PDB file of C-alpha atoms in Angstrom:
ATOM      1  CA  MET A   1      97.152  88.117 112.577  1.00 51.00           C
ATOM      2  CA  SER A   2      99.571  85.690 110.890  1.00 56.00           C
ATOM      3  CA  THR A   3      98.996  84.445 107.353  1.00 61.00           C
ATOM      4  CA  GLU A   4      98.070  81.022 108.718  1.00 68.00           C
ATOM      5  CA  ASP A   5      95.235  82.570 110.727  1.00 77.00           C
ATOM      6  CA  LEU A   6      93.550  84.184 107.717  1.00 91.00           C
ATOM      7  CA  PRO A   7      90.232  82.569 106.708  1.00 93.00           C
ATOM      8  CA  LEU A   8      91.342  81.349 103.267  1.00 94.00           C
ATOM      9  CA  SER A   9      94.854  80.319 104.269  1.00 93.00           C
ATOM     10  CA  GLY A  10      95.863  77.159 102.423  1.00 93.00           C
ATOM     11  CA  ARG A  11      93.195  77.577  99.747  1.00 96.00           C
ATOM     12  CA  ARG A  12      93.968  78.104  96.053  1.00 97.00           C
ATOM     13  CA  ILE A  13      91.294  79.743  93.908  1.00 97.00           C
ATOM     14  CA  ALA A  14      91.291  80.044  90.111  1.00 96.00           C
ATOM     15  CA  LEU A  15      90.182  83.417  88.732  1.00 94.00           C
ATOM     16  CA  PRO A  16      89.132  83.706  85.069  1.00 91.00           C
ATOM     17  CA  GLU A  17      88.275  87.400  85.631  1.00 83.00           C
ATOM     18  CA  SER A  18      89.789  89.975  83.264  1.00 76.00           C
ATOM     19  CA  ARG A  19      88.630  93.558  83.781  1.00 73.00           C
ATOM     20  CA  GLU A  20      88.946  93.627  87.572  1.00 82.00           C
ATOM     21  CA  LEU A  21      91.332  90.722  88.007  1.00 83.00           C
ATOM     22  CA  ASP A  22      93.749  92.538  90.328  1.00 87.00           C
ATOM     23  CA  LEU A  23      90.938  93.858  92.517  1.00 90.00           C
ATOM     24  CA  PHE A  24      89.354  90.411  92.822  1.00 92.00           C
ATOM     25  CA  ALA A  25      92.708  88.723  93.456  1.00 93.00           C
ATOM     26  CA  ASP A  26      93.701  91.264  96.100  1.00 94.00           C
ATOM     27  CA  MET A  27      90.469  90.703  98.044  1.00 94.00           C
ATOM     28  CA  LEU A  28      91.182  86.981  98.168  1.00 95.00           C
ATOM     29  CA  ILE A  29      94.898  87.346  98.917  1.00 95.00           C
ATOM     30  CA  LYS A  30      94.001  89.686 101.782  1.00 95.00           C
ATOM     31  CA  ARG A  31      92.047  86.778 103.234  1.00 94.00           C
ATOM     32  CA  GLY A  32      94.956  84.368 102.870  1.00 95.00           C
ATOM     33  CA  ALA A  33      94.155  82.643  99.572  1.00 95.00           C
ATOM     34  CA  ASP A  34      96.605  81.746  96.845  1.00 96.00           C
ATOM     35  CA  VAL A  35      95.152  82.694  93.453  1.00 96.00           C
ATOM     36  CA  LEU A  36      95.645  81.251  89.997  1.00 95.00           C
ATOM     37  CA  ARG A  37      95.092  84.067  87.507  1.00 93.00           C
ATOM     38  CA  CYS A  38      93.936  83.253  83.997  1.00 89.00           C
ATOM     39  CA  PRO A  39      91.981  86.076  82.332  1.00 85.00           C
ATOM     40  CA  LEU A  40      89.896  84.349  79.680  1.00 86.00           C
ATOM     41  CA  VAL A  41      88.281  87.276  77.869  1.00 82.00           C
ATOM     42  CA  SER A  42      88.577  91.005  77.464  1.00 80.00           C
ATOM     43  CA  ILE A  43      86.151  93.721  76.427  1.00 85.00           C
ATOM     44  CA  HIS A  44      86.717  96.034  73.469  1.00 90.00           C
ATOM     45  CA  ASP A  45      84.779  98.822  71.798  1.00 94.00           C
ATOM     46  CA  ALA A  46      82.647  97.757  68.855  1.00 95.00           C
ATOM     47  CA  PRO A  47      85.032  97.445  65.878  1.00 93.00           C
ATOM     48  CA  ASP A  48      82.832  99.775  63.816  1.00 96.00           C
ATOM     49  CA  PRO A  49      81.681 102.724  65.946  1.00 96.00           C
ATOM     50  CA  GLU A  50      79.409 104.161  63.254  1.00 97.00           C
ATOM     51  CA  PRO A  51      76.290 102.050  64.062  1.00 97.00           C
ATOM     52  CA  VAL A  52      76.707 102.952  67.738  1.00 98.00           C
ATOM     53  CA  ARG A  53      77.033 106.642  66.907  1.00 97.00           C
ATOM     54  CA  GLN A  54      73.986 106.519  64.636  1.00 97.00           C
ATOM     55  CA  TRP A  55      71.936 104.782  67.342  1.00 98.00           C
ATOM     56  CA  MET A  56      72.858 107.477  69.859  1.00 98.00           C
ATOM     57  CA  GLN A  57      72.021 110.244  67.394  1.00 97.00           C
ATOM     58  CA  ALA A  58      68.661 108.604  66.623  1.00 97.00           C
ATOM     59  CA  LEU A  59      67.903 108.506  70.358  1.00 98.00           C
ATOM     60  CA  ILE A  60      68.751 112.199  70.636  1.00 98.00           C
ATOM     61  CA  ALA A  61      66.639 113.157  67.609  1.00 97.00           C
ATOM     62  CA  GLN A  62      63.615 111.140  68.742  1.00 97.00           C
ATOM     63  CA  PRO A  63      63.935 109.665  72.257  1.00 96.00           C
ATOM     64  CA  PHE A  64      62.562 106.164  72.747  1.00 98.00           C
ATOM     65  CA  ASP A  65      59.482 105.482  74.836  1.00 98.00           C
ATOM     66  CA  GLN A  66      61.522 102.992  76.847  1.00 98.00           C
ATOM     67  CA  LEU A  67      65.175 102.038  77.098  1.00 98.00           C
ATOM     68  CA  ILE A  68      66.398  98.649  78.295  1.00 98.00           C
ATOM     69  CA  LEU A  69      69.993  98.612  79.546  1.00 98.00           C
ATOM     70  CA  LEU A  70      71.362  95.087  79.906  1.00 96.00           C
ATOM     71  CA  THR A  71      74.847  96.070  81.132  1.00 93.00           C
ATOM     72  CA  GLY A  72      76.645  98.994  82.697  1.00 94.00           C
ATOM     73  CA  GLU A  73      79.574  98.379  80.368  1.00 93.00           C
ATOM     74  CA  GLY A  74      77.479  99.201  77.322  1.00 96.00           C
ATOM     75  CA  LEU A  75      76.370 102.569  78.671  1.00 97.00           C
ATOM     76  CA  ARG A  76      79.923 103.451  79.709  1.00 96.00           C
ATOM     77  CA  ARG A  77      81.215 102.580  76.246  1.00 97.00           C
ATOM     78  CA  MET A  78      78.611 104.804  74.570  1.00 98.00           C
ATOM     79  CA  VAL A  79      79.465 107.735  76.808  1.00 98.00           C
ATOM     80  CA  SER A  80      83.184 107.214  76.123  1.00 97.00           C
ATOM     81  CA  LEU A  81      82.508 107.174  72.383  1.00 97.00           C
ATOM     82  CA  ALA A  82      80.557 110.419  72.688  1.00 97.00           C
ATOM     83  CA  GLU A  83      83.399 112.007  74.655  1.00 96.00           C
ATOM     84  CA  ARG A  84      85.921 111.012  71.986  1.00 95.00           C
ATOM     85  CA  GLU A  85      83.679 112.477  69.307  1.00 91.00           C
ATOM     86  CA  GLY A  86      83.763 115.822  71.047  1.00 89.00           C
ATOM     87  CA  GLY A  87      81.278 118.592  70.443  1.00 94.00           C
ATOM     88  CA  SER A  88      77.936 118.307  72.204  1.00 96.00           C
ATOM     89  CA  LEU A  89      77.276 114.601  71.578  1.00 97.00           C
ATOM     90  CA  ARG A  90      77.885 113.489  75.151  1.00 97.00           C
ATOM     91  CA  ASP A  91      75.774 116.218  76.738  1.00 97.00           C
ATOM     92  CA  ASP A  92      73.027 115.785  74.155  1.00 98.00           C
ATOM     93  CA  PHE A  93      72.993 112.029  74.721  1.00 98.00           C
ATOM     94  CA  VAL A  94      72.780 112.308  78.517  1.00 98.00           C
ATOM     95  CA  ALA A  95      70.082 114.972  78.275  1.00 98.00           C
ATOM     96  CA  ALA A  96      68.051 112.813  75.897  1.00 98.00           C
ATOM     97  CA  LEU A  97      68.344 109.827  78.257  1.00 98.00           C
ATOM     98  CA  ALA A  98      66.870 111.705  81.206  1.00 97.00           C
ATOM     99  CA  PRO A  99      63.133 111.657  80.299  1.00 97.00           C
ATOM    100  CA  ILE A 100      63.149 108.125  78.849  1.00 98.00           C
ATOM    101  CA  SER A 101      61.721 105.352  81.035  1.00 97.00           C
ATOM    102  CA  LYS A 102      64.791 103.247  81.782  1.00 98.00           C
ATOM    103  CA  LEU A 103      64.679  99.558  82.721  1.00 98.00           C
ATOM    104  CA  THR A 104      67.926  97.945  83.881  1.00 97.00           C
ATOM    105  CA  ARG A 105      68.649  94.237  83.979  1.00 92.00           C
ATOM    106  CA  GLY A 106      70.579  94.490  87.242  1.00 85.00           C
ATOM    107  CA  PRO A 107      72.497  96.866  89.508  1.00 86.00           C
ATOM    108  CA  LYS A 108      75.460  97.614  87.234  1.00 87.00           C
ATOM    109  CA  PRO A 109      73.540  99.585  84.583  1.00 95.00           C
ATOM    110  CA  GLY A 110      71.958 101.517  87.446  1.00 94.00           C
ATOM    111  CA  ALA A 111      75.401 102.385  88.802  1.00 93.00           C
ATOM    112  CA  ALA A 112      76.469 103.579  85.337  1.00 95.00           C
ATOM    113  CA  LEU A 113      73.369 105.771  85.131  1.00 97.00           C
ATOM    114  CA  ARG A 114      74.068 107.311  88.540  1.00 97.00           C
ATOM    115  CA  LYS A 115      77.519 108.383  87.365  1.00 96.00           C
ATOM    116  CA  LEU A 116      75.718 110.443  84.726  1.00 97.00           C
ATOM    117  CA  GLY A 117      73.381 111.981  87.290  1.00 97.00           C
ATOM    118  CA  LEU A 118      70.515 109.743  86.144  1.00 97.00           C
ATOM    119  CA  LYS A 119      68.701 106.789  87.656  1.00 96.00           C
ATOM    120  CA  ALA A 120      66.832 103.699  86.560  1.00 97.00           C
ATOM    121  CA  ASP A 121      63.073 103.946  86.643  1.00 97.00           C
ATOM    122  CA  ARG A 122      62.772 100.187  87.130  1.00 96.00           C
ATOM    123  CA  VAL A 123      65.038  97.229  87.812  1.00 95.00           C
ATOM    124  CA  ALA A 124      64.168  93.833  86.369  1.00 95.00           C
ATOM    125  CA  VAL A 125      62.634  91.392  88.852  1.00 93.00           C
ATOM    126  CA  ALA A 126      65.694  89.181  88.229  1.00 88.00           C
ATOM    127  CA  PRO A 127      69.001  90.164  86.561  1.00 85.00           C
ATOM    128  CA  THR A 128      68.391  87.943  83.534  1.00 87.00           C
ATOM    129  CA  THR A 129      66.693  88.169  80.156  1.00 92.00           C
ATOM    130  CA  GLU A 130      63.725  86.291  81.612  1.00 93.00           C
ATOM    131  CA  GLY A 131      63.664  88.795  84.467  1.00 94.00           C
ATOM    132  CA  VAL A 132      63.410  91.659  81.985  1.00 97.00           C
ATOM    133  CA  ILE A 133      60.618  89.881  80.124  1.00 97.00           C
ATOM    134  CA  ASP A 134      58.731  89.111  83.337  1.00 97.00           C
ATOM    135  CA  THR A 135      58.976  92.790  84.317  1.00 97.00           C
ATOM    136  CA  LEU A 136      57.396  93.847  81.018  1.00 97.00           C
ATOM    137  CA  LYS A 137      54.758  91.134  80.792  1.00 95.00           C
ATOM    138  CA  GLY A 138      51.274  92.503  81.162  1.00 89.00           C
ATOM    139  CA  GLU A 139      52.253  95.953  79.887  1.00 94.00           C
ATOM    140  CA  ASN A 140      50.782  97.350  76.706  1.00 96.00           C
ATOM    141  CA  LEU A 141      53.845  97.683  74.454  1.00 97.00           C
ATOM    142  CA  GLU A 142      51.892  98.066  71.221  1.00 97.00           C
ATOM    143  CA  GLY A 143      53.412 100.836  69.096  1.00 97.00           C
ATOM    144  CA  GLN A 144      56.102 101.713  71.645  1.00 97.00           C
ATOM    145  CA  ARG A 145      59.599 102.541  70.433  1.00 98.00           C
ATOM    146  CA  ILE A 146      61.983 100.611  72.664  1.00 98.00           C
ATOM    147  CA  GLY A 147      65.756 100.858  72.614  1.00 98.00           C
ATOM    148  CA  VAL A 148      67.789  97.859  73.795  1.00 98.00           C
ATOM    149  CA  GLN A 149      71.468  98.052  74.700  1.00 98.00           C
ATOM    150  CA  LEU A 150      72.696  94.509  74.214  1.00 97.00           C
ATOM    151  CA  TYR A 151      75.104  92.314  76.164  1.00 90.00           C
ATOM    152  CA  GLY A 152      78.243  92.264  74.010  1.00 87.00           C
ATOM    153  CA  SER A 153      77.380  91.143  70.515  1.00 86.00           C
ATOM    154  CA  ASP A 154      74.711  88.680  71.681  1.00 87.00           C
ATOM    155  CA  PRO A 155      71.561  89.570  69.649  1.00 93.00           C
ATOM    156  CA  ASN A 156      69.357  88.339  72.537  1.00 95.00           C
ATOM    157  CA  VAL A 157      66.790  86.846  70.180  1.00 96.00           C
ATOM    158  CA  ARG A 158      64.555  85.819  73.090  1.00 96.00           C
ATOM    159  CA  LEU A 159      64.097  89.396  74.333  1.00 97.00           C
ATOM    160  CA  ILE A 160      63.784  90.984  70.894  1.00 98.00           C
ATOM    161  CA  GLU A 161      61.187  88.448  69.746  1.00 98.00           C
ATOM    162  CA  PHE A 162      59.195  89.062  72.934  1.00 98.00           C
ATOM    163  CA  LEU A 163      59.191  92.836  72.390  1.00 98.00           C
ATOM    164  CA  GLN A 164      58.304  92.597  68.716  1.00 98.00           C
ATOM    165  CA  GLY A 165      55.617  90.026  69.464  1.00 97.00           C
ATOM    166  CA  ALA A 166      54.098  92.532  71.892  1.00 97.00           C
ATOM    167  CA  GLY A 167      53.897  95.090  69.101  1.00 98.00           C
ATOM    168  CA  ALA A 168      56.927  97.220  69.964  1.00 98.00           C
ATOM    169  CA  GLU A 169      59.306  98.799  67.485  1.00 98.00           C
ATOM    170  CA  VAL A 170      62.770  97.736  68.663  1.00 98.00           C
ATOM    171  CA  SER A 171      66.121  99.402  68.053  1.00 98.00           C
ATOM    172  CA  THR A 172      69.249  97.625  69.336  1.00 98.00           C
ATOM    173  CA  VAL A 173      72.832  98.718  69.881  1.00 98.00           C
ATOM    174  CA  SER A 174      76.007  96.732  70.625  1.00 97.00           C
ATOM    175  CA  PRO A 175      78.606  99.168  71.989  1.00 97.00           C
ATOM    176  CA  TYR A 176      81.246  96.524  72.787  1.00 95.00           C
ATOM    177  CA  ILE A 177      82.445  93.023  71.972  1.00 91.00           C
ATOM    178  CA  TYR A 178      84.226  90.286  73.885  1.00 84.00           C
ATOM    179  CA  ALA A 179      87.585  89.162  72.591  1.00 78.00           C
ATOM    180  CA  ASP A 180      89.967  86.452  73.654  1.00 74.00           C
ATOM    181  CA  ASP A 181      92.513  87.853  76.077  1.00 70.00           C
ATOM    182  CA  VAL A 182      95.002  85.006  76.352  1.00 70.00           C
ATOM    183  CA  GLU A 183      96.524  82.458  74.043  1.00 75.00           C
ATOM    184  CA  ASP A 184      94.774  79.130  73.881  1.00 83.00           C
ATOM    185  CA  THR A 185      97.794  77.490  75.493  1.00 84.00           C
ATOM    186  CA  GLN A 186      97.224  79.511  78.663  1.00 84.00           C
ATOM    187  CA  VAL A 187      93.595  78.408  78.806  1.00 89.00           C
ATOM    188  CA  VAL A 188      94.804  74.837  78.352  1.00 90.00           C
ATOM    189  CA  GLN A 189      97.120  75.367  81.332  1.00 91.00           C
ATOM    190  CA  LEU A 190      94.148  76.438  83.430  1.00 94.00           C
ATOM    191  CA  ILE A 191      92.221  73.351  82.323  1.00 95.00           C
ATOM    192  CA  ASP A 192      95.224  71.180  83.210  1.00 95.00           C
ATOM    193  CA  ALA A 193      95.328  72.766  86.678  1.00 96.00           C
ATOM    194  CA  LEU A 194      91.642  71.991  87.137  1.00 96.00           C
ATOM    195  CA  LEU A 195      92.109  68.406  85.968  1.00 96.00           C
ATOM    196  CA  ALA A 196      95.033  67.964  88.335  1.00 95.00           C
ATOM    197  CA  ALA A 197      92.986  69.341  91.246  1.00 94.00           C
ATOM    198  CA  GLU A 198      95.595  72.027  91.820  1.00 96.00           C
ATOM    199  CA  VAL A 199      92.916  74.459  92.991  1.00 97.00           C
ATOM    200  CA  ASP A 200      90.188  74.236  95.593  1.00 97.00           C
ATOM    201  CA  ALA A 201      87.733  76.496  93.797  1.00 97.00           C
ATOM    202  CA  ILE A 202      87.093  78.498  90.655  1.00 97.00           C
ATOM    203  CA  ALA A 203      85.128  81.754  90.699  1.00 96.00           C
ATOM    204  CA  PHE A 204      83.340  82.852  87.522  1.00 95.00           C
ATOM    205  CA  THR A 205      82.225  86.456  87.065  1.00 92.00           C
ATOM    206  CA  SER A 206      80.794  86.364  83.527  1.00 88.00           C
ATOM    207  CA  ALA A 207      79.009  83.880  81.305  1.00 89.00           C
ATOM    208  CA  THR A 208      81.569  84.580  78.586  1.00 88.00           C
ATOM    209  CA  GLN A 209      84.290  83.060  80.778  1.00 92.00           C
ATOM    210  CA  VAL A 210      82.300  79.842  81.016  1.00 95.00           C
ATOM    211  CA  ARG A 211      81.785  79.640  77.248  1.00 92.00           C
ATOM    212  CA  ARG A 212      85.462  80.337  76.545  1.00 92.00           C
ATOM    213  CA  LEU A 213      86.630  77.634  78.958  1.00 95.00           C
ATOM    214  CA  PHE A 214      84.388  74.986  77.397  1.00 95.00           C
ATOM    215  CA  GLN A 215      85.222  76.169  73.886  1.00 92.00           C
ATOM    216  CA  ILE A 216      88.882  75.336  74.465  1.00 93.00           C
ATOM    217  CA  ALA A 217      88.118  72.137  76.387  1.00 94.00           C
ATOM    218  CA  ARG A 218      86.126  70.780  73.432  1.00 93.00           C
ATOM    219  CA  ARG A 219      89.210  70.913  71.217  1.00 90.00           C
ATOM    220  CA  ARG A 220      90.801  68.169  73.292  1.00 87.00           C
ATOM    221  CA  GLU A 221      89.881  64.508  73.086  1.00 87.00           C
ATOM    222  CA  GLU A 222      87.336  63.849  75.846  1.00 88.00           C
ATOM    223  CA  GLY A 223      88.019  67.426  76.909  1.00 91.00           C
ATOM    224  CA  GLU A 224      84.501  68.449  77.900  1.00 94.00           C
ATOM    225  CA  PRO A 225      83.709  65.309  79.955  1.00 95.00           C
ATOM    226  CA  GLN A 226      87.076  65.625  81.688  1.00 96.00           C
ATOM    227  CA  LEU A 227      86.456  69.294  82.470  1.00 97.00           C
ATOM    228  CA  LEU A 228      82.993  68.544  83.825  1.00 97.00           C
ATOM    229  CA  SER A 229      84.427  65.805  86.012  1.00 96.00           C
ATOM    230  CA  ALA A 230      87.154  68.126  87.308  1.00 97.00           C
ATOM    231  CA  LEU A 231      84.672  70.909  88.095  1.00 97.00           C
ATOM    232  CA  SER A 232      82.454  68.455  89.972  1.00 97.00           C
ATOM    233  CA  ARG A 233      85.315  67.908  92.424  1.00 96.00           C
ATOM    234  CA  LEU A 234      85.903  71.636  93.011  1.00 96.00           C
ATOM    235  CA  THR A 235      83.928  74.420  94.627  1.00 97.00           C
ATOM    236  CA  VAL A 236      82.375  76.319  91.708  1.00 98.00           C
ATOM    237  CA  ALA A 237      81.380  79.901  92.488  1.00 97.00           C
ATOM    238  CA  ALA A 238      79.231  82.226  90.353  1.00 96.00           C
ATOM    239  CA  VAL A 239      78.899  85.965  90.884  1.00 93.00           C
ATOM    240  CA  GLY A 240      75.194  85.942  89.995  1.00 91.00           C
ATOM    241  CA  PRO A 241      72.330  84.069  88.308  1.00 90.00           C
ATOM    242  CA  VAL A 242      73.336  84.909  84.722  1.00 88.00           C
ATOM    243  CA  VAL A 243      76.678  83.198  85.277  1.00 93.00           C
ATOM    244  CA  GLY A 244      75.058  80.465  87.338  1.00 95.00           C
ATOM    245  CA  ASP A 245      72.547  79.692  84.586  1.00 93.00           C
ATOM    246  CA  GLU A 246      75.360  79.474  82.031  1.00 94.00           C
ATOM    247  CA  LEU A 247      77.254  76.988  84.195  1.00 97.00           C
ATOM    248  CA  VAL A 248      74.135  74.891  84.739  1.00 96.00           C
ATOM    249  CA  ALA A 249      73.511  74.888  80.975  1.00 95.00           C
ATOM    250  CA  TYR A 250      76.904  73.227  80.539  1.00 96.00           C
ATOM    251  CA  GLY A 251      76.100  70.685  83.229  1.00 97.00           C
ATOM    252  CA  VAL A 252      78.133  72.269  86.027  1.00 97.00           C
ATOM    253  CA  GLN A 253      76.811  72.337  89.568  1.00 97.00           C
ATOM    254  CA  VAL A 254      77.117  75.781  91.149  1.00 97.00           C
ATOM    255  CA  ASN A 255      78.180  75.440  94.783  1.00 97.00           C
ATOM    256  CA  LEU A 256      77.865  79.039  95.878  1.00 95.00           C
ATOM    257  CA  MET A 257      76.537  82.406  94.741  1.00 95.00           C
ATOM    258  CA  PRO A 258      75.589  85.619  96.548  1.00 93.00           C
ATOM    259  CA  GLU A 259      71.916  85.685  97.441  1.00 89.00           C
ATOM    260  CA  SER A 260      71.031  89.174  96.271  1.00 82.00           C
ATOM    261  CA  SER A 261      73.979  91.505  95.651  1.00 82.00           C
ATOM    262  CA  PHE A 262      75.823  90.186  92.620  1.00 83.00           C
ATOM    263  CA  PHE A 263      79.252  91.770  92.987  1.00 85.00           C
ATOM    264  CA  MET A 264      82.759  90.605  93.795  1.00 89.00           C
ATOM    265  CA  LYS A 265      82.770  91.508  97.486  1.00 92.00           C
ATOM    266  CA  PRO A 266      79.666  89.430  98.285  1.00 94.00           C
ATOM    267  CA  LEU A 267      81.177  86.622  96.205  1.00 94.00           C
ATOM    268  CA  VAL A 268      84.335  86.788  98.303  1.00 95.00           C
ATOM    269  CA  ARG A 269      82.216  86.589 101.462  1.00 94.00           C
ATOM    270  CA  GLU A 270      80.549  83.440 100.131  1.00 95.00           C
ATOM    271  CA  LEU A 271      83.938  81.903  99.339  1.00 96.00           C
ATOM    272  CA  VAL A 272      85.099  82.641 102.891  1.00 95.00           C
ATOM    273  CA  ARG A 273      81.897  81.143 104.285  1.00 94.00           C
ATOM    274  CA  GLU A 274      82.279  77.998 102.180  1.00 94.00           C
ATOM    275  CA  LEU A 275      86.038  77.448 102.290  1.00 94.00           C
ATOM    276  CA  GLY A 276      87.247  79.447 105.263  1.00 87.00           C
ATOM    277  CA  ASN A 277      88.482  78.435 108.662  1.00 74.00           C
ATOM    278  CA  PRO A 278      85.374  78.758 110.913  1.00 62.00           C
ATOM    279  CA  ALA A 279      87.455  80.353 113.649  1.00 58.00           C
ATOM    280  CA  SER A 280      88.441  83.227 111.364  1.00 55.00           C
ATOM    281  CA  ALA A 281      85.660  83.335 108.756  1.00 45.00           C
ATOM    282  CA  SER A 282      84.140  86.442 110.308  1.00 49.00           C
ATOM    283  CA  THR A 283      87.321  88.445 109.952  1.00 48.00           C
ATOM    284  CA  LEU A 284      88.225  90.865 107.148  1.00 47.00           C
ATOM    285  CA  GLU A 285      84.615  91.250 106.034  1.00 50.00           C
ATOM    286  CA  ASP A 286      85.333  94.654 104.588  1.00 48.00           C
TER     287      ASP A 286
END
């Protein structure tokens, strides 16, 4: 098959992804797309590991009644911290996790648990904070000790207030933070490309990317209205409802999103379905 025959041939797609940028880009390039790479954020360990270590040790000493895992990244970061500490911390932590009732916000925390030989007891009815709350509504949480692994450094006031209002004792941990990964000038270049309609689509894979893009746009005169106007002329893709909700909150219409499996490969399939040549859109599905 020639390059011209590939489903995304002639399409240019902007990718604000950071952690798996090359993987995401390669999947699109394989399907004929040209990609504009601009990693907007990166993930780092919590700058002070001591509160994370203390939270893990408290869990080991007296396991929670329930544990809510909002991200797979957070669990991986805690395990990595335990491994760096040496001794028995990692094994003790994993062993203490096993009997705790574990609720995950979506599939990624479940995947992180499986790598430890564990599994989620429940998955939220939707991979959002509201989905977690809806899953717990109607349960008697009075007096329960509930651990919550947060999304970055977001305190998730909505979830914590719900749990405390239901009578639970809540203990939170933030194993990682988001940090800017590129100079502002590079983000400005991405915004300029969007304004100039130099891309056909932009594919967001985290809510943090959305916030970072608008943060920089607001520093320019009429920057946010111009960005909103530019995005309205493009195909805007979201990897899942958390990202989609963030875009909608900024006034952006989401044109496509996987229906149930919120990962990059299903997102690529949706991009092919939306932008691809109909004669070749069924090719390269793997």
